[in-house]
PDB file of C-alpha atoms and ligand atoms in Angstrom:
ATOM      1  CA  MET A 167      46.173  40.414  92.689  1.00  0.00           C
ATOM      2  CA  THR A 168      48.839  40.575  95.418  1.00  0.00           C
ATOM      3  CA  ARG A 169      47.618  42.413  98.484  1.00  0.00           C
ATOM      4  CA  ILE A 170      50.048  44.972  99.914  1.00  0.00           C
ATOM      5  CA  ASP A 171      50.786  44.525 103.629  1.00  0.00           C
ATOM      6  CA  HIS A 172      49.846  47.819 105.304  1.00  0.00           C
ATOM      7  CA  SER A 173      50.406  46.535 108.845  1.00  0.00           C
ATOM      8  CA  LEU A 174      53.246  47.799 111.044  1.00  0.00           C
ATOM      9  CA  ALA A 175      55.061  44.463 110.932  1.00  0.00           C
ATOM     10  CA  GLY A 176      58.601  44.988 109.675  1.00  0.00           C
ATOM     11  CA  LYS A 177      57.993  48.709 108.992  1.00  0.00           C
ATOM     12  CA  THR A 178      60.515  51.472 109.690  1.00  0.00           C
ATOM     13  CA  VAL A 179      59.296  54.823 110.977  1.00  0.00           C
ATOM     14  CA  LEU A 180      60.743  58.345 111.081  1.00  0.00           C
ATOM     15  CA  ILE A 181      59.129  60.741 113.550  1.00  0.00           C
ATOM     16  CA  ALA A 182      60.082  64.416 113.384  1.00  0.00           C
ATOM     17  CA  GLY A 183      59.688  65.829 116.881  1.00  0.00           C
ATOM     18  CA  GLY A 184      59.578  62.255 118.178  1.00  0.00           C
ATOM     19  CA  ALA A 185      61.262  62.809 121.547  1.00  0.00           C
ATOM     20  CA  LYS A 186      58.385  63.926 123.765  1.00  0.00           C
ATOM     21  CA  ASN A 187      54.710  64.840 124.113  1.00  0.00           C
ATOM     22  CA  LEU A 188      52.640  63.714 121.097  1.00  0.00           C
ATOM     23  CA  GLY A 189      55.639  62.691 118.978  1.00  0.00           C
ATOM     24  CA  GLY A 190      57.118  60.681 121.859  1.00  0.00           C
ATOM     25  CA  LEU A 191      53.840  58.858 122.410  1.00  0.00           C
ATOM     26  CA  ILE A 192      53.530  58.050 118.689  1.00  0.00           C
ATOM     27  CA  ALA A 193      57.079  56.640 118.720  1.00  0.00           C
ATOM     28  CA  ARG A 194      56.304  54.367 121.700  1.00  0.00           C
ATOM     29  CA  ASP A 195      52.866  53.439 120.356  1.00  0.00           C
ATOM     30  CA  LEU A 196      54.108  52.365 116.909  1.00  0.00           C
ATOM     31  CA  ALA A 197      56.921  50.345 118.485  1.00  0.00           C
ATOM     32  CA  ALA A 198      54.483  48.675 120.889  1.00  0.00           C
ATOM     33  CA  HIS A 199      52.239  47.759 117.956  1.00  0.00           C
ATOM     34  CA  GLY A 200      54.967  46.056 115.960  1.00  0.00           C
ATOM     35  CA  ALA A 201      57.078  48.593 114.027  1.00  0.00           C
ATOM     36  CA  ALA A 202      60.562  47.223 113.375  1.00  0.00           C
ATOM     37  CA  ALA A 203      62.495  50.480 113.831  1.00  0.00           C
ATOM     38  CA  VAL A 204      61.847  54.089 114.838  1.00  0.00           C
ATOM     39  CA  LEU A 205      64.017  57.135 114.140  1.00  0.00           C
ATOM     40  CA  VAL A 206      63.381  59.687 116.905  1.00  0.00           C
ATOM     41  CA  HIS A 207      64.178  63.156 115.586  1.00  0.00           C
ATOM     42  CA  HIS A 208      64.689  65.899 118.190  1.00  0.00           C
ATOM     43  CA  HIS A 209      65.583  69.553 117.972  1.00  0.00           C
ATOM     44  CA  ALA A 210      66.542  71.741 120.949  1.00  0.00           C
ATOM     45  CA  GLY A 211      69.309  70.880 123.409  1.00  0.00           C
ATOM     46  CA  ASP A 212      66.882  70.107 126.212  1.00  0.00           C
ATOM     47  CA  SER A 213      65.047  67.584 124.006  1.00  0.00           C
ATOM     48  CA  HIS A 214      68.181  65.404 123.850  1.00  0.00           C
ATOM     49  CA  GLU A 215      67.447  63.625 127.140  1.00  0.00           C
ATOM     50  CA  ALA A 216      63.806  63.080 126.197  1.00  0.00           C
ATOM     51  CA  ALA A 217      64.964  61.599 122.877  1.00  0.00           C
ATOM     52  CA  GLN A 218      67.319  59.190 124.668  1.00  0.00           C
ATOM     53  CA  ALA A 219      64.498  58.134 127.019  1.00  0.00           C
ATOM     54  CA  THR A 220      62.152  57.561 124.066  1.00  0.00           C
ATOM     55  CA  VAL A 221      64.829  55.532 122.278  1.00  0.00           C
ATOM     56  CA  ARG A 222      65.143  53.296 125.362  1.00  0.00           C
ATOM     57  CA  GLU A 223      61.338  52.857 125.534  1.00  0.00           C
ATOM     58  CA  VAL A 224      61.110  52.038 121.815  1.00  0.00           C
ATOM     59  CA  GLU A 225      63.884  49.453 122.243  1.00  0.00           C
ATOM     60  CA  ALA A 226      62.149  48.007 125.309  1.00  0.00           C
ATOM     61  CA  ALA A 227      59.076  47.504 123.108  1.00  0.00           C
ATOM     62  CA  GLY A 228      61.205  45.382 120.774  1.00  0.00           C
ATOM     63  CA  ALA A 229      61.993  47.826 117.951  1.00  0.00           C
ATOM     64  CA  ARG A 230      65.315  49.265 116.832  1.00  0.00           C
ATOM     65  CA  ALA A 231      65.707  52.971 117.582  1.00  0.00           C
ATOM     66  CA  LEU A 232      67.951  55.881 116.719  1.00  0.00           C
ATOM     67  CA  ALA A 233      67.919  59.507 117.879  1.00  0.00           C
ATOM     68  CA  VAL A 234      68.913  62.188 115.361  1.00  0.00           C
ATOM     69  CA  GLN A 235      69.061  65.926 116.060  1.00  0.00           C
ATOM     70  CA  GLY A 236      68.169  68.541 113.453  1.00  0.00           C
ATOM     71  CA  ASP A 237      66.691  71.999 112.815  1.00  0.00           C
ATOM     72  CA  LEU A 238      64.025  71.083 110.270  1.00  0.00           C
ATOM     73  CA  THR A 239      63.461  74.672 109.145  1.00  0.00           C
ATOM     74  CA  ARG A 240      66.603  73.999 107.053  1.00  0.00           C
ATOM     75  CA  PRO A 241      65.871  71.665 104.101  1.00  0.00           C
ATOM     76  CA  ALA A 242      69.419  70.239 104.176  1.00  0.00           C
ATOM     77  CA  GLU A 243      68.798  69.121 107.766  1.00  0.00           C
ATOM     78  CA  VAL A 244      65.517  67.456 106.774  1.00  0.00           C
ATOM     79  CA  ALA A 245      67.411  65.546 104.086  1.00  0.00           C
ATOM     80  CA  ARG A 246      70.149  64.588 106.554  1.00  0.00           C
ATOM     81  CA  VAL A 247      67.581  63.187 109.032  1.00  0.00           C
ATOM     82  CA  PHE A 248      65.918  61.063 106.304  1.00  0.00           C
ATOM     83  CA  ASP A 249      69.333  59.862 105.096  1.00  0.00           C
ATOM     84  CA  ALA A 250      70.313  58.886 108.657  1.00  0.00           C
ATOM     85  CA  GLY A 251      67.181  56.738 108.867  1.00  0.00           C
ATOM     86  CA  ILE A 252      67.834  55.059 105.530  1.00  0.00           C
ATOM     87  CA  GLU A 253      71.466  54.416 106.447  1.00  0.00           C
ATOM     88  CA  ALA A 254      70.522  52.902 109.820  1.00  0.00           C
ATOM     89  CA  PHE A 255      67.392  50.941 108.864  1.00  0.00           C
ATOM     90  CA  GLY A 256      67.727  50.375 105.103  1.00  0.00           C
ATOM     91  CA  ARG A 257      64.548  52.264 104.198  1.00  0.00           C
ATOM     92  CA  ILE A 258      61.784  54.476 105.647  1.00  0.00           C
ATOM     93  CA  ASP A 259      58.188  53.235 105.313  1.00  0.00           C
ATOM     94  CA  ILE A 260      56.375  55.782 107.472  1.00  0.00           C
ATOM     95  CA  ALA A 261      57.287  59.460 107.986  1.00  0.00           C
ATOM     96  CA  ILE A 262      55.395  61.500 110.587  1.00  0.00           C
ATOM     97  CA  ASN A 263      56.036  65.204 111.164  1.00  0.00           C
ATOM     98  CA  THR A 264      54.905  66.559 114.560  1.00  0.00           C
ATOM     99  CA  VAL A 265      57.101  69.678 114.358  1.00  0.00           C
ATOM    100  CA  GLY A 266      55.431  72.957 115.247  1.00  0.00           C
ATOM    101  CA  ARG A 267      55.526  76.131 117.305  1.00  0.00           C
ATOM    102  CA  VAL A 268      52.614  78.265 118.442  1.00  0.00           C
ATOM    103  CA  LEU A 269      52.164  82.024 118.853  1.00  0.00           C
ATOM    104  CA  LYS A 270      49.056  83.606 120.388  1.00  0.00           C
ATOM    105  CA  LYS A 271      49.154  87.329 119.671  1.00  0.00           C
ATOM    106  CA  PRO A 272      47.001  90.033 118.080  1.00  0.00           C
ATOM    107  CA  ILE A 273      47.843  90.638 114.409  1.00  0.00           C
ATOM    108  CA  VAL A 274      48.712  94.294 115.101  1.00  0.00           C
ATOM    109  CA  GLU A 275      51.511  93.241 117.505  1.00  0.00           C
ATOM    110  CA  ILE A 276      53.167  90.435 115.492  1.00  0.00           C
ATOM    111  CA  THR A 277      56.715  91.268 114.397  1.00  0.00           C
ATOM    112  CA  GLU A 278      58.299  90.264 111.101  1.00  0.00           C
ATOM    113  CA  ALA A 279      60.657  87.919 113.003  1.00  0.00           C
ATOM    114  CA  GLU A 280      57.702  86.211 114.716  1.00  0.00           C
ATOM    115  CA  TYR A 281      55.859  85.849 111.405  1.00  0.00           C
ATOM    116  CA  ASP A 282      58.954  84.368 109.739  1.00  0.00           C
ATOM    117  CA  ALA A 283      59.542  81.967 112.655  1.00  0.00           C
ATOM    118  CA  MET A 284      55.933  80.712 112.475  1.00  0.00           C
ATOM    119  CA  PHE A 285      56.103  80.090 108.735  1.00  0.00           C
ATOM    120  CA  ASP A 286      59.594  78.543 108.915  1.00  0.00           C
ATOM    121  CA  VAL A 287      58.630  75.902 111.453  1.00  0.00           C
ATOM    122  CA  ASN A 288      54.978  75.238 110.630  1.00  0.00           C
ATOM    123  CA  ALA A 289      54.927  75.620 106.820  1.00  0.00           C
ATOM    124  CA  LYS A 290      58.472  75.515 105.386  1.00  0.00           C
ATOM    125  CA  ALA A 291      59.635  72.578 107.541  1.00  0.00           C
ATOM    126  CA  ALA A 292      56.402  70.713 106.700  1.00  0.00           C
ATOM    127  CA  PHE A 293      56.865  71.331 102.958  1.00  0.00           C
ATOM    128  CA  PHE A 294      60.442  70.095 102.823  1.00  0.00           C
ATOM    129  CA  PHE A 295      59.569  67.147 105.078  1.00  0.00           C
ATOM    130  CA  LEU A 296      56.928  66.112 102.515  1.00  0.00           C
ATOM    131  CA  GLN A 297      59.421  66.702  99.697  1.00  0.00           C
ATOM    132  CA  GLU A 298      61.914  64.329 101.341  1.00  0.00           C
ATOM    133  CA  ALA A 299      59.098  61.842 101.974  1.00  0.00           C
ATOM    134  CA  GLY A 300      58.231  61.959  98.258  1.00  0.00           C
ATOM    135  CA  ARG A 301      61.861  61.427  97.298  1.00  0.00           C
ATOM    136  CA  LYS A 302      62.853  58.829  99.893  1.00  0.00           C
ATOM    137  CA  LEU A 303      59.893  56.877 101.296  1.00  0.00           C
ATOM    138  CA  ALA A 304      59.672  53.259 100.212  1.00  0.00           C
ATOM    139  CA  ASP A 305      56.868  52.346  97.784  1.00  0.00           C
ATOM    140  CA  HIS A 306      53.510  52.045  99.601  1.00  0.00           C
ATOM    141  CA  GLY A 307      54.885  54.348 102.304  1.00  0.00           C
ATOM    142  CA  LYS A 308      52.865  56.764 104.428  1.00  0.00           C
ATOM    143  CA  ALA A 309      53.437  60.450 105.257  1.00  0.00           C
ATOM    144  CA  LEU A 310      51.493  62.350 107.906  1.00  0.00           C
ATOM    145  CA  THR A 311      51.775  65.914 109.245  1.00  0.00           C
ATOM    146  CA  LEU A 312      50.379  67.322 112.489  1.00  0.00           C
ATOM    147  CA  VAL A 313      48.447  70.562 111.987  1.00  0.00           C
ATOM    148  CA  THR A 314      45.797  72.105 114.277  1.00  0.00           C
ATOM    149  CA  SER A 315      42.039  72.108 114.868  1.00  0.00           C
ATOM    150  CA  LEU A 316      42.288  75.900 114.638  1.00  0.00           C
ATOM    151  CA  LEU A 317      42.034  75.314 110.855  1.00  0.00           C
ATOM    152  CA  GLY A 318      38.303  74.857 111.549  1.00  0.00           C
ATOM    153  CA  ALA A 319      37.979  77.719 114.058  1.00  0.00           C
ATOM    154  CA  PHE A 320      36.796  81.332 113.712  1.00  0.00           C
ATOM    155  CA  THR A 321      38.883  82.847 116.478  1.00  0.00           C
ATOM    156  CA  PRO A 322      41.310  85.753 117.067  1.00  0.00           C
ATOM    157  CA  PHE A 323      45.031  85.783 118.022  1.00  0.00           C
ATOM    158  CA  TYR A 324      46.277  82.647 116.191  1.00  0.00           C
ATOM    159  CA  ALA A 325      46.606  84.238 112.738  1.00  0.00           C
ATOM    160  CA  ALA A 326      50.347  83.566 112.385  1.00  0.00           C
ATOM    161  CA  TYR A 327      50.254  80.050 113.890  1.00  0.00           C
ATOM    162  CA  ALA A 328      47.091  78.708 112.259  1.00  0.00           C
ATOM    163  CA  GLY A 329      47.851  80.694 109.097  1.00  0.00           C
ATOM    164  CA  ALA A 330      51.230  78.948 108.916  1.00  0.00           C
ATOM    165  CA  LYS A 331      49.669  75.491 109.433  1.00  0.00           C
ATOM    166  CA  ALA A 332      47.004  76.180 106.784  1.00  0.00           C
ATOM    167  CA  PRO A 333      49.287  75.669 103.731  1.00  0.00           C
ATOM    168  CA  VAL A 334      49.949  72.102 104.908  1.00  0.00           C
ATOM    169  CA  GLU A 335      46.399  71.247 103.915  1.00  0.00           C
ATOM    170  CA  HIS A 336      47.226  71.994 100.300  1.00  0.00           C
ATOM    171  CA  PHE A 337      50.724  70.482 100.480  1.00  0.00           C
ATOM    172  CA  THR A 338      48.969  67.304 101.667  1.00  0.00           C
ATOM    173  CA  ARG A 339      46.506  67.292  98.765  1.00  0.00           C
ATOM    174  CA  ALA A 340      49.206  67.845  96.143  1.00  0.00           C
ATOM    175  CA  ALA A 341      51.621  65.337  97.688  1.00  0.00           C
ATOM    176  CA  ALA A 342      48.878  62.694  97.847  1.00  0.00           C
ATOM    177  CA  LYS A 343      48.263  63.098  94.097  1.00  0.00           C
ATOM    178  CA  GLU A 344      51.954  63.261  93.187  1.00  0.00           C
ATOM    179  CA  PHE A 345      53.188  60.382  95.377  1.00  0.00           C
ATOM    180  CA  GLY A 346      50.094  58.230  94.880  1.00  0.00           C
ATOM    181  CA  GLU A 347      51.500  56.500  91.817  1.00  0.00           C
ATOM    182  CA  ARG A 348      54.025  54.835  94.154  1.00  0.00           C
ATOM    183  CA  GLY A 349      51.221  53.839  96.532  1.00  0.00           C
ATOM    184  CA  ILE A 350      52.204  56.470  99.110  1.00  0.00           C
ATOM    185  CA  SER A 351      49.368  57.786 101.295  1.00  0.00           C
ATOM    186  CA  VAL A 352      49.612  61.379 102.619  1.00  0.00           C
ATOM    187  CA  MET A 353      47.471  62.798 105.427  1.00  0.00           C
ATOM    188  CA  ALA A 354      47.311  65.688 107.908  1.00  0.00           C
ATOM    189  CA  VAL A 355      45.765  65.485 111.374  1.00  0.00           C
ATOM    190  CA  GLY A 356      44.738  68.557 113.384  1.00  0.00           C
ATOM    191  CA  PRO A 357      44.333  67.930 117.119  1.00  0.00           C
ATOM    192  CA  GLY A 358      42.307  70.159 119.423  1.00  0.00           C
ATOM    193  CA  PRO A 359      44.114  72.087 122.190  1.00  0.00           C
ATOM    194  CA  MET A 360      46.247  69.363 123.798  1.00  0.00           C
ATOM    195  CA  ASP A 361      47.336  68.895 127.343  1.00  0.00           C
ATOM    196  CA  THR A 362      51.090  69.433 126.667  1.00  0.00           C
ATOM    197  CA  PRO A 363      53.555  72.276 127.523  1.00  0.00           C
ATOM    198  CA  PHE A 364      53.150  73.435 123.892  1.00  0.00           C
ATOM    199  CA  PHE A 365      49.629  74.611 124.765  1.00  0.00           C
ATOM    200  CA  TYR A 366      50.264  76.122 128.198  1.00  0.00           C
ATOM    201  CA  GLY A 367      53.227  78.233 127.023  1.00  0.00           C
ATOM    202  CA  GLN A 368      50.979  80.707 125.189  1.00  0.00           C
ATOM    203  CA  GLU A 369      47.776  80.642 127.273  1.00  0.00           C
ATOM    204  CA  GLY A 370      46.832  82.714 130.344  1.00  0.00           C
ATOM    205  CA  GLU A 371      44.899  81.272 133.329  1.00  0.00           C
ATOM    206  CA  ASP A 372      41.532  82.449 131.991  1.00  0.00           C
ATOM    207  CA  ALA A 373      42.115  80.834 128.618  1.00  0.00           C
ATOM    208  CA  VAL A 374      43.231  77.550 130.225  1.00  0.00           C
ATOM    209  CA  ALA A 375      40.080  77.540 132.387  1.00  0.00           C
ATOM    210  CA  TYR A 376      37.956  78.218 129.293  1.00  0.00           C
ATOM    211  CA  HIS A 377      39.618  75.461 127.295  1.00  0.00           C
ATOM    212  CA  ARG A 378      39.194  73.049 130.202  1.00  0.00           C
ATOM    213  CA  SER A 379      35.441  73.650 130.418  1.00  0.00           C
ATOM    214  CA  ALA A 380      33.812  70.724 128.629  1.00  0.00           C
ATOM    215  CA  ALA A 381      30.885  72.784 127.388  1.00  0.00           C
ATOM    216  CA  ALA A 382      33.184  75.301 125.689  1.00  0.00           C
ATOM    217  CA  LEU A 383      35.161  72.923 123.523  1.00  0.00           C
ATOM    218  CA  SER A 384      33.644  69.464 123.455  1.00  0.00           C
ATOM    219  CA  PRO A 385      30.170  67.980 123.722  1.00  0.00           C
ATOM    220  CA  PHE A 386      31.718  65.061 125.579  1.00  0.00           C
ATOM    221  CA  SER A 387      31.397  65.265 129.353  1.00  0.00           C
ATOM    222  CA  ARG A 388      35.053  65.579 130.319  1.00  0.00           C
ATOM    223  CA  THR A 389      37.732  68.250 129.986  1.00  0.00           C
ATOM    224  CA  GLY A 390      37.578  70.209 126.744  1.00  0.00           C
ATOM    225  CA  LEU A 391      41.272  69.535 126.199  1.00  0.00           C
ATOM    226  CA  THR A 392      42.459  66.791 123.878  1.00  0.00           C
ATOM    227  CA  ASP A 393      44.820  64.183 125.351  1.00  0.00           C
ATOM    228  CA  ILE A 394      47.745  62.966 123.269  1.00  0.00           C
ATOM    229  CA  GLU A 395      46.297  59.474 123.876  1.00  0.00           C
ATOM    230  CA  ASP A 396      43.236  60.574 121.854  1.00  0.00           C
ATOM    231  CA  ILE A 397      45.414  61.269 118.792  1.00  0.00           C
ATOM    232  CA  ALA A 398      48.013  58.468 118.677  1.00  0.00           C
ATOM    233  CA  PRO A 399      45.575  55.617 117.803  1.00  0.00           C
ATOM    234  CA  LEU A 400      44.189  57.555 114.841  1.00  0.00           C
ATOM    235  CA  VAL A 401      47.690  58.361 113.590  1.00  0.00           C
ATOM    236  CA  ARG A 402      48.547  54.647 113.894  1.00  0.00           C
ATOM    237  CA  HIS A 403      45.472  53.731 111.852  1.00  0.00           C
ATOM    238  CA  LEU A 404      46.125  56.300 109.115  1.00  0.00           C
ATOM    239  CA  VAL A 405      49.745  55.176 108.626  1.00  0.00           C
ATOM    240  CA  THR A 406      48.712  51.500 108.437  1.00  0.00           C
ATOM    241  CA  GLU A 407      45.433  49.959 107.339  1.00  0.00           C
ATOM    242  CA  GLY A 408      43.773  53.402 107.093  1.00  0.00           C
ATOM    243  CA  TRP A 409      46.041  54.314 104.151  1.00  0.00           C
ATOM    244  CA  TRP A 410      43.120  54.415 101.683  1.00  0.00           C
ATOM    245  CA  MET A 411      42.227  57.833 103.119  1.00  0.00           C
ATOM    246  CA  THR A 412      44.712  60.178 101.441  1.00  0.00           C
ATOM    247  CA  GLY A 413      45.107  63.880 100.647  1.00  0.00           C
ATOM    248  CA  GLN A 414      42.894  64.973 103.524  1.00  0.00           C
ATOM    249  CA  THR A 415      43.211  67.067 106.654  1.00  0.00           C
ATOM    250  CA  ILE A 416      41.097  65.767 109.499  1.00  0.00           C
ATOM    251  CA  LEU A 417      40.399  67.581 112.754  1.00  0.00           C
ATOM    252  CA  VAL A 418      40.446  65.404 115.877  1.00  0.00           C
ATOM    253  CA  ASN A 419      39.162  67.221 118.918  1.00  0.00           C
ATOM    254  CA  GLY A 420      36.130  65.688 120.633  1.00  0.00           C
ATOM    255  CA  GLY A 421      33.788  68.020 118.774  1.00  0.00           C
ATOM    256  CA  TYR A 422      35.571  71.372 119.202  1.00  0.00           C
ATOM    257  CA  THR A 423      35.799  72.453 115.562  1.00  0.00           C
ATOM    258  CA  THR A 424      34.844  70.897 112.213  1.00  0.00           C
ATOM    259  CA  LYS A 425      35.222  71.852 108.601  1.00  0.00           C
TER     260      LYS A 425
HETATM  261  N1  NAP B 668      49.546  71.072 122.184  1.00  0.00           N
HETATM  262  C1  NAP B 668      48.560  71.621 121.516  1.00  0.00           C
HETATM  263  O1  NAP B 668      47.705  72.329 122.072  1.00  0.00           O
HETATM  264  C2  NAP B 668      48.424  71.368 120.034  1.00  0.00           C
HETATM  265  C3  NAP B 668      47.148  71.510 119.456  1.00  0.00           C
HETATM  266  C4  NAP B 668      47.002  71.270 118.091  1.00  0.00           C
HETATM  267  C5  NAP B 668      48.083  70.922 117.321  1.00  0.00           C
HETATM  268  N2  NAP B 668      49.311  70.791 117.911  1.00  0.00           N
HETATM  269  C6  NAP B 668      50.417  70.404 117.045  1.00  0.00           C
HETATM  270  O2  NAP B 668      50.826  69.112 117.430  1.00  0.00           O
HETATM  271  C7  NAP B 668      52.232  68.952 117.192  1.00  0.00           C
HETATM  272  C8  NAP B 668      52.901  68.382 118.449  1.00  0.00           C
HETATM  273  O3  NAP B 668      52.718  69.284 119.527  1.00  0.00           O
HETATM  274  P1  NAP B 668      53.002  68.876 121.046  1.00  0.00           P
HETATM  275  O4  NAP B 668      51.868  69.391 121.858  1.00  0.00           O
HETATM  276  O5  NAP B 668      53.390  67.457 121.144  1.00  0.00           O
HETATM  277  O6  NAP B 668      54.222  69.850 121.443  1.00  0.00           O
HETATM  278  P2  NAP B 668      55.808  69.733 121.218  1.00  0.00           P
HETATM  279  O7  NAP B 668      56.343  68.560 121.941  1.00  0.00           O
HETATM  280  O8  NAP B 668      56.358  71.061 121.578  1.00  0.00           O
HETATM  281  O9  NAP B 668      55.947  69.461 119.655  1.00  0.00           O
HETATM  282  C9  NAP B 668      56.529  70.338 118.770  1.00  0.00           C
HETATM  283  C10 NAP B 668      57.841  69.755 118.292  1.00  0.00           C
HETATM  284  O10 NAP B 668      58.396  70.602 117.287  1.00  0.00           O
HETATM  285  C11 NAP B 668      59.800  70.600 117.483  1.00  0.00           C
HETATM  286  N3  NAP B 668      60.418  71.754 116.847  1.00  0.00           N
HETATM  287  C12 NAP B 668      60.203  73.068 117.105  1.00  0.00           C
HETATM  288  N4  NAP B 668      60.991  73.827 116.327  1.00  0.00           N
HETATM  289  C13 NAP B 668      61.704  72.968 115.544  1.00  0.00           C
HETATM  290  C14 NAP B 668      62.690  73.128 114.533  1.00  0.00           C
HETATM  291  N5  NAP B 668      63.114  74.356 114.145  1.00  0.00           N
HETATM  292  N6  NAP B 668      63.221  72.029 113.940  1.00  0.00           N
HETATM  293  C15 NAP B 668      62.819  70.787 114.315  1.00  0.00           C
HETATM  294  N7  NAP B 668      61.893  70.573 115.276  1.00  0.00           N
HETATM  295  C16 NAP B 668      61.343  71.649 115.881  1.00  0.00           C
HETATM  296  C17 NAP B 668      59.944  70.618 118.992  1.00  0.00           C
HETATM  297  O11 NAP B 668      61.246  70.257 119.365  1.00  0.00           O
HETATM  298  P3  NAP B 668      62.052  71.130 120.482  1.00  0.00           P
HETATM  299  O12 NAP B 668      61.114  71.292 121.657  1.00  0.00           O
HETATM  300  O13 NAP B 668      63.238  70.285 120.756  1.00  0.00           O
HETATM  301  O14 NAP B 668      62.365  72.455 119.827  1.00  0.00           O
HETATM  302  C18 NAP B 668      58.880  69.602 119.396  1.00  0.00           C
HETATM  303  O15 NAP B 668      59.413  68.295 119.377  1.00  0.00           O
HETATM  304  C19 NAP B 668      52.749  70.327 116.762  1.00  0.00           C
HETATM  305  O16 NAP B 668      52.897  70.332 115.361  1.00  0.00           O
HETATM  306  C20 NAP B 668      51.637  71.283 117.168  1.00  0.00           C
HETATM  307  O17 NAP B 668      51.570  72.401 116.301  1.00  0.00           O
HETATM  308  C21 NAP B 668      49.502  71.003 119.246  1.00  0.00           C
END
């Protein structure tokens, strides 16, 4: 039987939210480990410069790179970003979605607009990203979505954010079954609270101090926060030789939450 090559060699990658923070690191990491090409999707105006810098770093690592802007809460934009990758690189082998926005607020104060925004970016964008992956990934491709370790937590104030990431767990299961006949592996990874501006934007000083206390969030003797460097190697494994794990949502947080 012919063995399929699941290594990064010659593979083309699309990273939604690939300009900075976790997505930027994944872009650089996959290029450094041998990916042939990386599409760096970015969204807001101020992410443009970060996307250009990531493109330069990906190229310096020896891979081709392309930056493409898009609001992925609009399915037509998701399709356009995938099409741009296929036009530039010939095909997409690996599609990783790091898109997300967080809201920390009591349920009784959340507005309809805030609820809609959370579900648009965390659930709807993730669904249509997986739909495009199912339509357009090459055979034996890989799709992976970033969710949150809050899916294993029993905690107040993140109902809209974690509630909007929760459907991705089922999207992932269904997509893994539906795309599996083409050899496509589908996974979701939920980091713990990560040391990026995404986290600090919604947290007060007390909460940051709590999250930083090792005893509160992790049995390991260091900060309770997850570093993006803790997540990128696992993502790399799951979208390469770790492909046999499919349909699952795994929480990666140094022992903060489990499920
Ligand atoms: N940091 C944490 O504490 C933490 C913990 C657990 C899970 N996560 C998850 O990990 C992922 C990466 O987070 P991060 O810490 O690296 O922060 P981040 O850089 O802010 O990542 C979120 C990305 O989503 C993009 N985005 C937001 N709205 C979008 C839209 N409408 N269309 C397309 N893209 C959009 C952002 O782009 P723009 O900035 O250009 O809008 C950004 O690139 C997220 O899915 C997040 O939910 C984060």
